[in-house]
Coordinates of C-alpha atoms in Angstrom, one line a residue:
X1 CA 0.0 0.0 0.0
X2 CA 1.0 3.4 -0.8
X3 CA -0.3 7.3 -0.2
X4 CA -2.1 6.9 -3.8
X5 CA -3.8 3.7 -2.6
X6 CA -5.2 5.7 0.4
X7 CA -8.4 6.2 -1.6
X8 CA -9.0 3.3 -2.7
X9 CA -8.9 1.6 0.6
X10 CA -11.5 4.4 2.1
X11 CA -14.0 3.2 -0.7
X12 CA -13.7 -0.6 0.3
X13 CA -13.7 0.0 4.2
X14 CA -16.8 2.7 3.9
X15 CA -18.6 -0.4 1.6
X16 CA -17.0 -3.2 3.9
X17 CA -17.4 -1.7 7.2
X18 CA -20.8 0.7 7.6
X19 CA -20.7 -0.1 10.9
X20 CA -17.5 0.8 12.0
X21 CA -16.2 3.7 10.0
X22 CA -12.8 5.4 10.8
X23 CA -11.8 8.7 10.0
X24 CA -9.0 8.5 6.8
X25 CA -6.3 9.3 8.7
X26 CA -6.5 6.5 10.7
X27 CA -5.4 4.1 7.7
X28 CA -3.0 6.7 6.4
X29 CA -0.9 7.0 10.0
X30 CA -0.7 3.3 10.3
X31 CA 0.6 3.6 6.9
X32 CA 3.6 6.2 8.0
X33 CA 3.8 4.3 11.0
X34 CA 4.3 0.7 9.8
X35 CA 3.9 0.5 6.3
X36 CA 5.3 -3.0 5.9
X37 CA 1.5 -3.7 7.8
X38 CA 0.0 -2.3 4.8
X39 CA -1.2 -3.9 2.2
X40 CA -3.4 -3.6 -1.0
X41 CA -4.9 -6.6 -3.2
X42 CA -6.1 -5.5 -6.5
X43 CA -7.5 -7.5 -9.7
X44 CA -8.0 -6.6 -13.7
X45 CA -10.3 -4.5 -12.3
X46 CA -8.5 -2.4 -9.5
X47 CA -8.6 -2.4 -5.8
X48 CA -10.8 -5.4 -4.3
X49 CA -9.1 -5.1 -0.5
X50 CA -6.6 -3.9 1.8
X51 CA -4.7 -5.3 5.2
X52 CA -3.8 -2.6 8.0
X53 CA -1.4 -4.3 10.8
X54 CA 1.0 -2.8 13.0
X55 CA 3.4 -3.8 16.2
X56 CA 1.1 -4.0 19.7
X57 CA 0.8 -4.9 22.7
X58 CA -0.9 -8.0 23.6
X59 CA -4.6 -7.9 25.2
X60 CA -4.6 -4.3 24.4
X61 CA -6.9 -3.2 22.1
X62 CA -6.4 0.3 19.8
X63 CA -9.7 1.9 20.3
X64 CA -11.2 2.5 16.4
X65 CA -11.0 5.3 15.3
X66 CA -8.3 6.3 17.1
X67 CA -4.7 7.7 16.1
X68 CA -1.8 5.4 18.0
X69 CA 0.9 8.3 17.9
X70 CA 3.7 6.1 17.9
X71 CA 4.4 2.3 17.9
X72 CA 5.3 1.1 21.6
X73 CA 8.4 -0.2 21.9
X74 CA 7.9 -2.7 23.9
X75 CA 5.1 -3.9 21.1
X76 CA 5.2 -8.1 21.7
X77 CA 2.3 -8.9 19.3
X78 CA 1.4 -7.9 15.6
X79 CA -2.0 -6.5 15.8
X80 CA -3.9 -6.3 12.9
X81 CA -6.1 -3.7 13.0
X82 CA -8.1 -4.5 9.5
X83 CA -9.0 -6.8 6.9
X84 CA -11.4 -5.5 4.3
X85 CA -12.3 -7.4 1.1
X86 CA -15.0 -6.4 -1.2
X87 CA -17.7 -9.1 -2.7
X88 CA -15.8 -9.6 -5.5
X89 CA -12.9 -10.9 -4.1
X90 CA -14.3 -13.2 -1.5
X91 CA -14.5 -16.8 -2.0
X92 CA -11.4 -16.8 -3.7
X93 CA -9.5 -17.5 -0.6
X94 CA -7.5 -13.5 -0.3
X95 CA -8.6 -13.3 3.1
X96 CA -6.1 -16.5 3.6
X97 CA -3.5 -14.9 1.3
X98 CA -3.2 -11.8 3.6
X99 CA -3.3 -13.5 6.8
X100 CA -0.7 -15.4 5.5
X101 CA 1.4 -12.4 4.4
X102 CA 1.1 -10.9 7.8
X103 CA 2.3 -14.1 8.9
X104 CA 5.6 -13.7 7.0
X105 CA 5.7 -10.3 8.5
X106 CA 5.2 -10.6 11.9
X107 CA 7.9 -13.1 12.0
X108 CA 10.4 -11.3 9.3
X109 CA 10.2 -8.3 12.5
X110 CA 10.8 -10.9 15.7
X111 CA 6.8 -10.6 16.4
X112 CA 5.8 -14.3 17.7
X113 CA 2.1 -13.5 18.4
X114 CA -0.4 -12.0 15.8
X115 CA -3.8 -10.5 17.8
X116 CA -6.9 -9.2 16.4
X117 CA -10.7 -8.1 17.4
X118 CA -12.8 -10.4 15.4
X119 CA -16.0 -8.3 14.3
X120 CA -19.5 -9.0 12.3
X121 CA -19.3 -12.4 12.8
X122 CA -16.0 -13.1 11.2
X123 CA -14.5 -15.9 14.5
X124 CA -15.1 -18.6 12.0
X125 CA -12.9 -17.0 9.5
X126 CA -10.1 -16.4 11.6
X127 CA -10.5 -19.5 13.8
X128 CA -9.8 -22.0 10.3
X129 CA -6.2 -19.5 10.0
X130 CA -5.3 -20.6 13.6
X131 CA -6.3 -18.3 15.5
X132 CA -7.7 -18.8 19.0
X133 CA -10.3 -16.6 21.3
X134 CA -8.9 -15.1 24.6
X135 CA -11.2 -15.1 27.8
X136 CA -10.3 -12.2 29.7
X137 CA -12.6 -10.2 31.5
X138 CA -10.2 -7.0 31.5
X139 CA -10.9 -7.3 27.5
X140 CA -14.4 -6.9 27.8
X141 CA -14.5 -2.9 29.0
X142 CA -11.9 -2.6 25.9
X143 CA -14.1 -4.5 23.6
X144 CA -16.8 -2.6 24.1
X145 CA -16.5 -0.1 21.2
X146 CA -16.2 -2.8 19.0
X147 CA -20.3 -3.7 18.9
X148 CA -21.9 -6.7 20.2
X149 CA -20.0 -10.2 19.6
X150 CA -16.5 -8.6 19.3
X151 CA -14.0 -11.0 19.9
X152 CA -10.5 -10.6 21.0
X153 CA -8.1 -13.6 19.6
X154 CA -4.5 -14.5 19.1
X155 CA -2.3 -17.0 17.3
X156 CA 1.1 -17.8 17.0
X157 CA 3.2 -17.0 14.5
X158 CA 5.2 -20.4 14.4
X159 CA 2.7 -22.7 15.8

């Protein structure tokens, strides 16, 4: 992903996610911030999703919508923040494809942990690419602004 793809990847997350839009310069700071995290899929026909993943902390959870400032350095998890595809490139097994190429980053940067808040129904998804629910009820308060059913999970990166 670059600058010129910012765009692009506020049309598919205003079509993906109506119910949890983010200000543009959310995207575009994780983008200064961590661009390896960053990525764009495109087809014949142009953009079809994007991947937005950054250096965390684990069982804390950005709150949307929200600038970060700064990477922590004592970050101990690669959070990934967002996965947006658009109906025409579902099915086709991208959402796999990214995960896996966040795999290859997190570990390519020392990151043994990926973390994530599963929304809209989308456990399933991530549970068949190895990732795993955490109970914890100091999540739940942080959850909170991610809408009913919001799931916090993890997964190693070498398993």
């Amino acid at each position: 992903m670059t600058v010129a793809d910012l765009a692009a990847v506020e049309a598919i997350a205003e079509a993906v996610h109506v119910d949890f839009p983010e200000d543009a310069a959310v995207v575009a700071e994780r983008l200064a911030l961590f661009p390896d995290g960053c990525r764009i899929a495109e087809d014949d026909a142009g953009p079809l999703g994007y991947c937005v993943a950054h250096p965390w902390r684990l069982e804390q959870v950005p709150p949307l919508d929200t600038l970060l400032g700064a990477i922590p350095a004592d970050a101990d998890c690669f959070y990934i923040h967002d996965v947006a595809i658009l109906p025409r490139g579902r099915r086709g097994g991208l959402g796999s494809t990214l995960c896996a190429m966040l795999l290859d980053v997190a570990r390519r940067h020392g990151l043994r942990q990926l973390a994530l808040t599963a929304v809209s129904g989308s456990g399933p998804f991530w549970r068949r690419n190895g990732f795993a629910v955490v109970e914890s009820t100091t999540l739940a308060d942080k959850l909170r602004g991610y809408g009913d059913g919001a799931i916090y999970m993890t997964r190693p990166v070498d398993p």
